[in-house]
Coordinates of C-alpha atoms in Angstrom, one line a residue:
M1 CA 91.9 9.1 40.7
F2 CA 88.5 8.2 39.3
D3 CA 85.9 10.8 40.4
I4 CA 82.5 9.0 40.0
E5 CA 80.5 12.3 40.3
E6 CA 82.5 14.0 37.7
E7 CA 82.5 11.1 35.3
L8 CA 78.7 10.8 35.6
K9 CA 78.4 14.3 34.2
K10 CA 80.3 13.3 31.1
L11 CA 78.0 10.4 30.2
P12 CA 76.4 10.7 26.8
A13 CA 72.6 10.4 26.2
R14 CA 73.3 7.6 23.6
P15 CA 72.8 3.8 23.5
G16 CA 75.7 1.7 24.6
V17 CA 77.2 -0.7 27.1
Y18 CA 78.7 0.1 30.5
L19 CA 81.2 -1.9 32.6
M20 CA 81.5 -1.6 36.3
H21 CA 85.0 -2.2 37.9
D22 CA 85.9 -2.9 41.5
E23 CA 89.0 -1.7 43.4
K24 CA 91.1 -4.4 41.8
D25 CA 89.9 -3.3 38.4
A26 CA 88.0 -6.5 37.8
I27 CA 84.8 -6.2 35.8
I28 CA 82.0 -7.0 38.2
Y29 CA 79.0 -6.0 36.0
V30 CA 78.1 -5.4 32.4
G31 CA 74.9 -3.8 31.3
K32 CA 73.3 -2.1 28.3
A33 CA 71.3 1.1 28.0
I34 CA 69.2 3.1 25.5
S35 CA 70.7 6.2 27.2
L36 CA 74.0 5.7 29.1
K37 CA 73.5 9.0 30.9
N38 CA 70.2 8.0 32.4
R39 CA 70.9 4.3 33.1
V40 CA 74.3 4.6 34.8
R41 CA 73.3 7.5 37.0
Q42 CA 70.4 5.5 38.4
Y43 CA 72.9 3.2 40.2
F44 CA 74.3 6.0 42.3
Q45 CA 70.9 7.6 43.2
S46 CA 70.0 6.7 46.8
S47 CA 66.3 7.3 46.3
R48 CA 65.8 4.4 43.9
N49 CA 64.7 0.9 45.0
K50 CA 67.5 -1.0 43.3
G51 CA 67.2 -4.5 44.8
V52 CA 69.6 -6.5 47.0
K53 CA 72.0 -7.5 44.2
I54 CA 72.4 -3.9 42.8
E55 CA 72.7 -2.4 46.3
Q56 CA 75.5 -4.8 47.1
M57 CA 77.2 -4.3 43.7
V58 CA 77.2 -0.5 43.9
T59 CA 79.2 -0.6 47.2
H60 CA 82.1 -2.3 45.2
I61 CA 82.2 0.0 42.2
A62 CA 85.5 1.8 42.0
R63 CA 85.1 3.1 38.5
F64 CA 83.1 2.5 35.3
E65 CA 83.7 2.7 31.6
Y66 CA 81.3 2.7 28.6
I67 CA 81.2 1.9 24.9
V68 CA 78.9 3.9 22.7
T69 CA 76.9 2.1 20.0
D70 CA 74.7 3.2 17.1
S71 CA 71.6 1.4 18.4
E72 CA 70.2 -0.5 21.3
L73 CA 70.4 -3.7 19.3
E74 CA 74.1 -3.3 18.8
A75 CA 74.4 -2.7 22.6
L76 CA 72.5 -6.0 23.2
V77 CA 75.0 -7.9 21.0
L78 CA 78.0 -6.3 22.6
E79 CA 76.6 -6.9 26.1
C80 CA 76.2 -10.6 25.4
N81 CA 79.8 -10.8 24.1
L82 CA 81.3 -9.0 27.0
I83 CA 79.4 -11.0 29.6
K84 CA 80.6 -14.3 28.0
E85 CA 84.2 -13.0 27.9
H86 CA 84.5 -11.5 31.4
R87 CA 81.9 -13.6 33.4
P88 CA 81.2 -10.7 35.8
K89 CA 80.3 -11.5 39.4
Y90 CA 77.0 -9.6 39.5
N91 CA 75.6 -10.7 36.2
T92 CA 73.3 -13.8 36.2
M93 CA 75.7 -16.4 34.8
L94 CA 75.0 -19.4 32.7
M95 CA 77.3 -22.1 34.2
D96 CA 77.1 -24.5 31.3
D97 CA 78.9 -23.9 28.0
K98 CA 77.5 -26.6 25.8
T99 CA 77.6 -27.2 22.1
Y100 CA 75.0 -29.5 20.4
P101 CA 75.4 -32.1 17.7
Y102 CA 73.6 -31.9 14.4
I103 CA 73.2 -34.2 11.4
K104 CA 74.2 -32.6 8.2
V105 CA 73.3 -33.8 4.7
T106 CA 75.6 -32.2 2.1
M107 CA 73.0 -31.4 -0.5
Y108 CA 75.4 -29.1 -2.3
E109 CA 77.4 -32.2 -3.5
E110 CA 76.3 -34.3 -6.5
Y111 CA 76.6 -37.4 -4.3
P112 CA 75.6 -36.1 -0.8
R113 CA 77.0 -37.4 2.4
V114 CA 75.5 -37.7 5.9
Q115 CA 77.8 -36.1 8.6
F116 CA 78.1 -35.4 12.3
C117 CA 78.8 -31.7 13.1
R118 CA 78.5 -29.1 15.8
Q119 CA 78.3 -25.9 13.7
L120 CA 75.8 -24.7 11.2
K121 CA 77.3 -23.1 8.1
K122 CA 75.7 -21.2 5.3
D123 CA 76.7 -23.9 2.8
K124 CA 73.4 -25.1 1.3
G125 CA 73.6 -28.3 3.4
K126 CA 70.5 -29.6 5.1
Y127 CA 70.8 -29.7 8.9
F128 CA 68.8 -31.7 11.5
G129 CA 68.9 -31.0 15.2
P130 CA 70.2 -29.8 17.6
Y131 CA 70.2 -33.2 19.4
T132 CA 71.2 -33.5 23.1
S133 CA 73.1 -36.8 22.8
A134 CA 76.2 -37.1 20.6
G135 CA 76.1 -40.9 21.0
A136 CA 72.6 -41.1 19.7
V137 CA 73.5 -38.9 16.7
K138 CA 76.4 -41.2 15.8
D139 CA 74.2 -44.3 16.2
A140 CA 71.6 -42.7 13.9
I141 CA 74.3 -42.0 11.3
D142 CA 75.6 -45.6 11.5
M143 CA 72.0 -46.8 11.0
I144 CA 71.6 -44.6 8.0
H145 CA 74.7 -46.0 6.4
K146 CA 73.4 -49.5 7.0
L147 CA 70.0 -48.7 5.6
Y148 CA 70.8 -46.6 2.6
Q149 CA 74.5 -47.2 2.0
I150 CA 75.5 -43.6 1.8
R151 CA 79.1 -42.8 1.1
T152 CA 81.5 -41.5 3.8
C153 CA 84.6 -40.7 1.7
N154 CA 85.6 -37.2 0.7
R155 CA 86.3 -38.0 -2.9
S156 CA 85.2 -35.5 -5.5
L157 CA 82.4 -37.2 -7.4
P158 CA 81.7 -37.6 -10.3
R159 CA 85.2 -36.4 -11.2
D160 CA 87.0 -39.2 -9.3
I161 CA 84.7 -42.1 -10.4
G162 CA 86.8 -45.2 -11.1
K163 CA 90.1 -43.8 -10.0
D164 CA 90.6 -45.9 -6.9
R165 CA 89.3 -49.2 -5.6
P166 CA 86.1 -49.2 -3.4
C167 CA 86.7 -48.8 0.3
L168 CA 85.9 -51.3 3.1
N169 CA 82.5 -49.8 3.6
Y170 CA 81.4 -51.2 0.2
H171 CA 82.6 -54.7 1.1
I172 CA 80.7 -54.6 4.4
K173 CA 77.5 -53.4 2.6
Q174 CA 77.5 -49.9 4.2
C175 CA 78.3 -48.0 0.9
S176 CA 76.9 -48.4 -2.6
A177 CA 80.2 -47.4 -4.1
P178 CA 79.2 -44.4 -6.2
C179 CA 83.0 -43.9 -6.6
Q180 CA 83.0 -46.9 -8.9
G181 CA 79.8 -46.1 -10.8
Y182 CA 78.1 -49.1 -9.2
I183 CA 75.0 -47.0 -8.5
S184 CA 73.5 -44.3 -10.8
R185 CA 73.1 -40.8 -9.7
E186 CA 69.3 -41.1 -9.8
E187 CA 69.3 -44.2 -7.6
Y188 CA 71.7 -42.6 -5.1
G189 CA 69.5 -39.4 -5.1
E190 CA 66.5 -41.6 -4.3
N191 CA 68.4 -43.0 -1.3
I192 CA 69.2 -39.5 -0.1
R193 CA 65.5 -38.6 -0.4
K194 CA 64.7 -41.5 1.9
V195 CA 67.4 -40.4 4.3
L196 CA 65.7 -36.9 4.5
D197 CA 62.3 -38.6 5.1
F198 CA 63.9 -40.7 7.9
L199 CA 65.6 -37.7 9.6
G200 CA 62.3 -35.7 9.2
G201 CA 60.5 -38.4 11.2
N202 CA 58.6 -40.1 8.4
F203 CA 59.3 -43.7 9.4
G204 CA 56.2 -45.4 7.9
P205 CA 57.5 -46.3 4.4
L206 CA 60.9 -47.5 5.9
L207 CA 59.2 -49.7 8.5
K208 CA 57.0 -51.3 5.8
E209 CA 60.0 -51.8 3.5
L210 CA 62.1 -53.5 6.2
E211 CA 59.2 -55.8 7.2
E212 CA 58.7 -56.9 3.6
K213 CA 62.5 -57.6 3.2
M214 CA 62.6 -59.5 6.5
K215 CA 59.7 -61.7 5.4
A216 CA 61.1 -62.2 1.9
A217 CA 64.5 -63.3 3.4
S218 CA 62.8 -65.6 5.8
D219 CA 60.7 -67.2 3.1
A220 CA 63.9 -67.7 1.0
M221 CA 65.4 -69.4 4.1
E222 CA 68.1 -66.6 4.3
F223 CA 67.9 -66.4 8.0
E224 CA 71.1 -64.4 8.7
K225 CA 69.8 -61.7 6.3
A226 CA 66.4 -61.8 7.9
M227 CA 68.0 -61.3 11.3
E228 CA 69.8 -58.2 10.0
Y229 CA 66.5 -56.8 8.8
R230 CA 64.9 -57.6 12.1
D231 CA 67.6 -55.8 14.0
L232 CA 67.4 -52.7 11.8
L233 CA 63.6 -52.8 12.1
N234 CA 63.9 -52.8 15.9
S235 CA 66.4 -49.9 15.8
V236 CA 64.1 -47.8 13.6
R237 CA 61.1 -48.5 15.9
Q238 CA 63.1 -47.3 18.9
V239 CA 64.0 -44.1 17.1
A240 CA 60.3 -43.7 16.0
Q241 CA 59.1 -44.1 19.6
K242 CA 61.4 -41.4 20.8
Q243 CA 59.9 -38.9 18.3
K244 CA 56.9 -37.8 20.3
I245 CA 54.4 -35.5 18.5
T246 CA 54.0 -32.3 20.6
N247 CA 51.7 -30.3 18.4
S248 CA 50.5 -30.3 14.8
D249 CA 51.8 -26.9 13.5
Q250 CA 55.2 -28.4 12.3
E251 CA 57.1 -25.4 13.8
D252 CA 60.6 -25.3 15.2
K253 CA 60.4 -24.0 18.8
D254 CA 62.1 -24.1 22.1
I255 CA 60.1 -24.4 25.3
I256 CA 61.9 -22.7 28.2
A257 CA 61.0 -22.6 31.9
L258 CA 63.0 -22.4 35.2
A259 CA 63.0 -23.2 38.9
S260 CA 65.1 -21.3 41.4
E261 CA 66.1 -21.5 45.0
G262 CA 68.5 -19.2 46.8
E263 CA 71.5 -18.5 44.5
D264 CA 70.8 -21.5 42.3
A265 CA 68.5 -21.8 39.3
V266 CA 67.9 -24.5 36.7
V267 CA 66.5 -23.8 33.3
Q268 CA 64.9 -26.6 31.3
V269 CA 64.7 -26.4 27.5
F270 CA 62.5 -28.7 25.3
F271 CA 63.7 -28.8 21.7
V272 CA 60.8 -29.2 19.2
R273 CA 61.7 -29.6 15.5
D274 CA 59.1 -30.0 12.8
G275 CA 56.5 -30.4 15.6
R276 CA 58.4 -33.2 17.3
L277 CA 60.1 -33.2 20.6
I278 CA 63.6 -34.4 19.7
G279 CA 65.3 -33.8 23.0
R280 CA 65.6 -31.7 26.2
D281 CA 68.4 -30.3 28.3
H282 CA 68.9 -28.4 31.5
F283 CA 71.3 -25.6 32.4
Y284 CA 72.5 -24.3 35.8
L285 CA 72.7 -20.6 36.5
R286 CA 74.2 -18.6 39.4
I287 CA 71.8 -15.9 40.4
A288 CA 71.6 -13.2 43.0
E289 CA 69.2 -12.9 45.9
G290 CA 65.9 -11.2 44.9
E291 CA 66.2 -11.8 41.1
G292 CA 62.8 -12.5 39.5
T293 CA 61.9 -15.2 37.0
G294 CA 61.6 -12.7 34.1
E295 CA 65.0 -11.2 34.8
I296 CA 66.6 -14.7 35.0
L297 CA 64.9 -15.8 31.8
D298 CA 66.1 -12.6 30.0
S299 CA 69.7 -13.3 31.0
F300 CA 69.5 -17.0 30.0
I301 CA 68.0 -16.3 26.6
K302 CA 70.7 -13.7 25.8
Q303 CA 73.6 -15.9 26.9
F304 CA 72.3 -19.2 25.5
Y305 CA 71.2 -17.9 22.0
A306 CA 74.4 -15.9 21.6
G307 CA 76.3 -19.2 21.7
T308 CA 74.0 -21.7 19.9
P309 CA 74.1 -21.8 16.1
F310 CA 70.4 -22.8 15.7
I311 CA 67.6 -20.3 16.4
P312 CA 64.1 -21.7 16.3
R313 CA 61.1 -19.8 14.9
E314 CA 59.5 -19.5 18.3
L315 CA 60.4 -19.4 22.0
M316 CA 57.7 -20.3 24.5
I317 CA 58.6 -19.1 28.0
Q318 CA 56.8 -19.1 31.4
Q319 CA 56.9 -15.3 32.1
E320 CA 57.3 -12.0 30.1
I321 CA 60.8 -10.6 29.9
E322 CA 61.7 -6.9 29.9
D323 CA 63.5 -6.8 26.6
A324 CA 61.2 -9.1 24.6
A325 CA 60.8 -6.9 21.5
L326 CA 64.5 -6.1 21.4
V327 CA 65.5 -9.8 21.9
E328 CA 63.0 -10.8 19.2
E329 CA 64.7 -8.3 16.8
W330 CA 68.1 -9.6 17.7
L331 CA 67.1 -13.3 17.3
S332 CA 65.4 -12.5 14.0
Q333 CA 68.5 -10.8 12.7
R334 CA 70.6 -13.8 13.7
K335 CA 68.2 -16.3 12.1
G336 CA 67.5 -14.3 9.0
Q337 CA 63.7 -14.6 9.5
R338 CA 61.1 -13.6 12.1
V339 CA 61.4 -15.1 15.5
R340 CA 58.6 -14.8 18.1
I341 CA 58.7 -15.0 21.9
R342 CA 55.4 -16.0 23.5
V343 CA 54.0 -16.7 27.0
P344 CA 51.2 -19.2 26.5
K345 CA 48.4 -18.8 29.0
I346 CA 46.0 -21.7 28.3
G347 CA 45.8 -25.0 26.4
S348 CA 48.4 -27.6 25.5
K349 CA 51.2 -25.0 25.0
E350 CA 50.8 -23.7 28.5
K351 CA 50.9 -27.3 29.8
L352 CA 54.2 -27.9 27.9
V353 CA 55.7 -24.9 29.6
E354 CA 54.5 -26.1 33.0
L355 CA 56.0 -29.5 32.2
A356 CA 59.3 -27.9 31.5
R357 CA 59.1 -26.0 34.8
K358 CA 58.3 -29.2 36.7
N359 CA 61.3 -30.8 35.1
A360 CA 63.5 -27.9 36.1
A361 CA 62.3 -28.1 39.7
L362 CA 63.0 -31.8 39.8
V363 CA 66.5 -31.4 38.5
L364 CA 67.2 -28.6 41.0
S365 CA 66.0 -30.7 43.9
Q366 CA 67.9 -33.8 42.8
D367 CA 71.1 -32.0 42.0
K368 CA 71.3 -29.6 44.8
E369 CA 73.7 -31.7 46.8
K370 CA 75.8 -32.3 43.7
I371 CA 75.9 -28.6 43.1
K372 CA 77.0 -28.0 46.6
R373 CA 79.8 -30.6 46.4
E374 CA 81.0 -29.1 43.1
E375 CA 81.0 -25.7 44.6
G376 CA 83.0 -27.0 47.6
R377 CA 85.6 -28.5 45.2
T378 CA 85.9 -25.2 43.3
I379 CA 84.7 -21.9 44.8
G380 CA 84.8 -23.3 48.3
A381 CA 88.4 -24.5 47.8
M382 CA 89.4 -21.1 46.6
K383 CA 87.9 -19.5 49.7
E384 CA 89.9 -22.0 51.9
I385 CA 93.1 -21.0 50.3
A386 CA 92.2 -17.3 50.6
R387 CA 91.6 -17.8 54.4
L388 CA 94.8 -19.7 54.8
L389 CA 96.8 -16.9 53.2
G390 CA 94.8 -14.1 54.8
L391 CA 93.6 -12.7 51.5
E392 CA 90.1 -11.1 51.1
R393 CA 89.2 -12.9 47.9
I394 CA 90.7 -15.2 45.2
S395 CA 89.0 -15.6 41.9
R396 CA 91.9 -16.1 39.4
V397 CA 95.0 -18.1 40.1
E398 CA 98.0 -18.5 37.7
A399 CA 100.6 -21.3 38.3
F400 CA 103.9 -21.6 36.5
D401 CA 106.4 -24.5 36.0
I402 CA 109.6 -25.1 34.1
S403 CA 110.6 -28.3 32.3
N404 CA 113.9 -29.4 30.8
I405 CA 116.2 -32.4 30.6
S406 CA 119.8 -31.3 31.4
G407 CA 119.0 -27.8 30.0
F408 CA 117.7 -29.2 26.7
E409 CA 114.9 -27.1 25.2
S410 CA 113.8 -25.5 28.5
V411 CA 110.2 -24.5 28.5
G412 CA 107.7 -22.8 30.8
S413 CA 104.0 -23.4 31.4
M414 CA 101.3 -21.1 32.6
V415 CA 98.0 -22.6 33.7
V416 CA 95.0 -20.6 34.9
Y417 CA 92.2 -21.5 37.3
E418 CA 89.1 -19.3 37.7
G419 CA 86.5 -20.0 40.3
G420 CA 88.4 -23.2 41.1
K421 CA 88.2 -24.6 37.6
P422 CA 90.8 -24.7 34.8
K423 CA 90.4 -22.0 32.2
R424 CA 92.3 -23.7 29.4
S425 CA 91.7 -21.0 26.8
D426 CA 94.1 -18.8 29.0
Y427 CA 96.9 -21.5 29.3
R428 CA 100.2 -20.3 27.7
K429 CA 103.5 -22.0 26.7
F430 CA 106.9 -20.3 26.7
K431 CA 110.0 -21.5 24.9
I432 CA 113.0 -20.2 27.0
R433 CA 115.0 -17.8 24.8
T434 CA 117.7 -16.2 27.0
V435 CA 118.9 -18.9 29.4
Q436 CA 121.4 -21.6 28.5
G437 CA 121.6 -24.8 30.5
P438 CA 119.4 -26.0 33.4
D439 CA 118.8 -22.8 35.4
D440 CA 115.2 -23.0 36.6
Y441 CA 115.3 -19.7 38.5
A442 CA 116.6 -17.7 35.5
S443 CA 114.1 -19.5 33.2
M444 CA 111.2 -18.7 35.6
A445 CA 112.3 -15.1 35.7
E446 CA 112.2 -14.9 31.9
V447 CA 108.7 -16.5 31.7
L448 CA 107.2 -14.1 34.4
E449 CA 108.9 -11.1 32.8
R450 CA 107.4 -11.9 29.4
R451 CA 104.0 -12.8 30.8
F452 CA 103.5 -9.6 32.8
S453 CA 105.3 -7.2 30.4
H454 CA 103.0 -8.4 27.6
G455 CA 100.0 -7.9 29.9
L456 CA 101.0 -4.4 30.8
E457 CA 101.5 -3.6 27.1
E458 CA 98.0 -5.0 26.3
Q459 CA 96.4 -3.0 29.1
Q460 CA 98.0 0.2 27.8
Q461 CA 96.8 -0.6 24.2
L462 CA 93.3 -1.2 25.6
E463 CA 93.3 2.1 27.4
D464 CA 94.5 3.8 24.2
R465 CA 91.8 2.0 22.2
E466 CA 94.5 0.5 20.0
L467 CA 93.5 -3.1 20.7
P468 CA 90.1 -4.7 20.5
R469 CA 88.9 -5.8 23.9
E470 CA 88.6 -9.5 23.0
V471 CA 92.2 -9.7 21.7
G472 CA 94.0 -9.1 25.0
S473 CA 94.9 -12.6 26.1
F474 CA 97.4 -11.5 28.9
T475 CA 95.4 -8.4 30.0
K476 CA 93.7 -10.0 33.0
F477 CA 96.1 -10.3 36.0
P478 CA 95.7 -13.0 38.7
D479 CA 94.7 -12.5 42.3
L480 CA 97.4 -15.0 43.3
L481 CA 100.5 -16.4 41.7
M482 CA 101.4 -20.1 42.6
M483 CA 105.0 -21.2 42.0
D484 CA 106.0 -24.8 41.7
G485 CA 108.6 -24.6 44.5
G486 CA 109.4 -22.9 47.8
R487 CA 111.3 -19.8 48.9
G488 CA 113.6 -19.6 45.8
Q489 CA 110.8 -19.6 43.2
V490 CA 108.7 -17.2 45.3
N491 CA 111.6 -14.7 45.6
V492 CA 112.2 -14.9 41.8
A493 CA 108.6 -14.0 41.2
L494 CA 108.6 -11.2 43.8
R495 CA 111.7 -9.6 42.2
V496 CA 110.1 -9.7 38.7
L497 CA 106.8 -8.1 40.0
E498 CA 108.7 -5.4 41.9
H499 CA 110.7 -4.6 38.8
L500 CA 107.5 -4.2 36.8
G501 CA 105.8 -2.2 39.5
L502 CA 103.1 -4.8 40.2
S503 CA 101.7 -5.9 43.5
I504 CA 100.3 -9.5 43.3
P505 CA 100.4 -12.1 46.2
V506 CA 102.8 -14.9 45.5
C507 CA 103.0 -18.3 47.2
G508 CA 105.0 -21.4 46.6
M509 CA 103.6 -25.0 46.5
V510 CA 106.1 -26.8 48.8
K511 CA 106.7 -30.5 48.4
D512 CA 107.9 -33.1 50.9
D513 CA 110.7 -35.7 50.4
N514 CA 108.3 -37.9 48.4
H515 CA 107.5 -35.1 46.0
R516 CA 104.0 -34.6 47.4
T517 CA 102.5 -31.2 48.2
R518 CA 102.7 -30.5 52.0
G519 CA 101.9 -26.8 52.3
L520 CA 102.2 -23.2 51.0
Y521 CA 105.2 -20.9 51.4
F522 CA 103.8 -17.3 51.8
Q523 CA 105.3 -14.1 53.2
N524 CA 108.5 -15.9 54.4
Q525 CA 106.8 -18.7 56.2
E526 CA 105.5 -22.2 55.4
L527 CA 101.8 -22.6 56.1
P528 CA 100.7 -26.2 56.7
I529 CA 97.3 -27.2 55.2
E530 CA 95.0 -30.0 56.1
R531 CA 95.5 -32.9 53.7
N532 CA 91.9 -33.9 53.6
S533 CA 90.6 -30.3 52.8
E534 CA 89.2 -29.2 49.5
G535 CA 91.8 -26.4 49.4
F536 CA 94.6 -28.9 49.6
R537 CA 93.1 -31.0 46.8
L538 CA 92.8 -28.0 44.6
I539 CA 96.4 -26.9 45.2
T540 CA 97.5 -30.5 44.2
R541 CA 95.4 -30.3 41.1
I542 CA 96.8 -27.0 40.1
Q543 CA 100.4 -28.1 40.7
D544 CA 99.9 -31.4 38.8
E545 CA 98.2 -29.4 35.9
A546 CA 101.1 -26.9 35.6
H547 CA 103.6 -29.8 35.6
R548 CA 101.6 -31.8 33.1
F549 CA 101.3 -28.9 30.7
A550 CA 105.0 -28.1 30.8
I551 CA 106.0 -31.8 30.3
E552 CA 103.6 -32.1 27.4
Y553 CA 105.0 -29.1 25.7
H554 CA 108.6 -30.2 26.3
R555 CA 107.8 -33.7 25.0
S556 CA 106.4 -32.2 21.7
L557 CA 109.6 -30.1 21.2
R558 CA 111.7 -33.2 21.9
S559 CA 109.7 -35.1 19.3
K560 CA 110.3 -32.4 16.7
E561 CA 114.0 -32.4 17.5
Q562 CA 114.2 -36.2 17.0
V563 CA 112.7 -36.0 13.5
H564 CA 115.3 -33.4 12.5
S565 CA 117.2 -34.7 9.5
I566 CA 120.8 -34.1 8.6
L567 CA 119.5 -32.8 5.3
D568 CA 118.0 -29.9 7.2
D569 CA 121.5 -28.6 7.8
I570 CA 122.4 -28.2 4.1
P571 CA 122.2 -24.5 3.1
G572 CA 119.9 -23.9 0.1
I573 CA 118.1 -27.3 0.4
G574 CA 114.5 -26.7 1.4
P575 CA 111.6 -29.1 2.2
S576 CA 110.7 -29.9 -1.4
R577 CA 114.3 -30.8 -2.4
R578 CA 114.8 -32.9 0.8
K579 CA 111.7 -34.9 0.0
A580 CA 112.7 -35.3 -3.6
L581 CA 116.2 -36.6 -2.6
M582 CA 114.8 -39.1 -0.1
R583 CA 112.2 -40.3 -2.6
H584 CA 114.9 -40.8 -5.3
F585 CA 117.7 -42.4 -3.2
Q586 CA 115.6 -44.0 -0.3
S587 CA 118.4 -43.5 2.3
L588 CA 121.0 -41.0 3.5
E589 CA 123.8 -43.5 2.7
S590 CA 122.8 -43.5 -0.9
I591 CA 122.7 -39.7 -1.0
R592 CA 126.1 -39.6 0.6
A593 CA 127.5 -42.0 -2.0
A594 CA 126.0 -40.2 -5.0
S595 CA 128.0 -38.1 -7.5
V596 CA 127.1 -34.6 -8.5
E597 CA 125.8 -36.0 -11.8
D598 CA 123.6 -38.5 -10.0
L599 CA 122.3 -35.8 -7.7
S600 CA 121.5 -33.5 -10.7
Q601 CA 119.1 -36.1 -12.0
V602 CA 116.7 -35.7 -9.1
P603 CA 113.6 -33.7 -9.9
S604 CA 113.8 -30.0 -8.6
M605 CA 117.6 -30.4 -8.2
N606 CA 119.8 -28.2 -10.5
R607 CA 123.6 -28.4 -10.8
G608 CA 124.2 -25.8 -8.1
A609 CA 122.0 -27.5 -5.6
A610 CA 123.6 -30.9 -6.4
E611 CA 127.1 -29.4 -5.8
K612 CA 125.9 -28.1 -2.4
V613 CA 124.7 -31.5 -1.3
Y614 CA 127.9 -33.2 -2.6
G615 CA 130.1 -30.6 -0.9
F616 CA 128.2 -31.0 2.4
F617 CA 129.0 -34.8 2.6
H618 CA 132.5 -34.6 1.2

């Protein structure tokens, strides 16, 4: 039994992270502290004005745990990681999990390339972005290839110059074929310099060059070529018009502001690179009643910049945040140079922040109905299912299915839905080990036994500090198990859970004669569900997803079995010798007809191996 008063006395006066658990042992809040002793005790002191969210959260705390760190900065980093991993109910949560595209110029190569990427690496490449549209980035890269004929191949140059014929890009005039030596390294380098100017927003020289080429082609009556230059000119002008100058200091900065209403908030971010506004994006957050702008911004900045690879030199925000100095230190450490957080009060910078706020308010008002509909499809549907089953709350659902064809390669699938949405990182596949033939009940029992035994082991290892917290993939148990079937599958699951000493609600997704879901089997009775309800639609999606995932895995195993060669069954003949035999003889019939002497002539085959092959066929 966890005695909160006794455990509070044991708290150390050191920096760290604390995790609050509810009665189901779910993590409902993660926080950091300079002094764990002082911070955690504040939650349980009735005299403090804690706010609506904290007051409500404290009533659900069944126990807490903590992790001591060497500094407050380490605690901040750990807090960000744990919030992202566990998505606690009472933390302000960033709903979007976006990655942004970049354009990378591989300056570390002698003949650089221009590539699309979503990660920044410490590889001496030059990166441009982040951009908000992957399509626009790909269009820009295509334009660069047309304008400057930069190579796309992964040949090692100059080592491989002249080894192979030029590729199709050379023939369609989108590559200058440095692989053939058709362009000198100096000329190619000059083209790369122009690419860097283009990506940096210096369009003047290029526009002038294209106009001159268009005019020259027109004067020479080469009208098709003139039209090509005209189209390129128009494309470059479009890009140039989108690059609006925001200020003259040439700094990289993000401008951040938000609008909130009830439990919903939208944060708008303007991305400014080299003094130019290159894009903007908005993000949805789920907040608690009474949370202020500064508190929401603080949570957003920590979660967003923990996941994005690019950190600008400056963040301009609409209101001061509590941990500004600490967050600056953390961001500076991540970037490798000083990062500043500022709240502009007057002038053009303040107007930009206000513009971001107005955009956030506009998105919130326009998308409020959309947000409500999405919530109805997900969280609302979960609540419907909980009411139907008489359960207090459902957050995480796991569904299982078995797939086989006449007992061949039986497999099991586990799909996970959290908050009404699939959590694909927690999906798992099981290849049935102990069951022979088409016995779905025995196969399901094996899958459930393995899943929950593994989870119990991981939970024990976590308690003993033998396993890093982020490693335990089976640790989190569901609020509800959904079986793809009725009474039989449900009883199998209940027997396994009873054997392992676990108490988890189990229901079956019952189908009608047309193989369509018609209701749920729960606690020895079938519960009908309204076919037009969001709960019914969610049940159908979960059932279809479990079935799809099992079928997909089974199909991949069948494909592997179909490419199995008879040569795989010859003892002592490994992959390299199999390939050598097929390369030399071209067919199994020729291998079968070959003598020991013929087989011995094959590269990598000795006399002993040749005799094994000959003996196998004869």
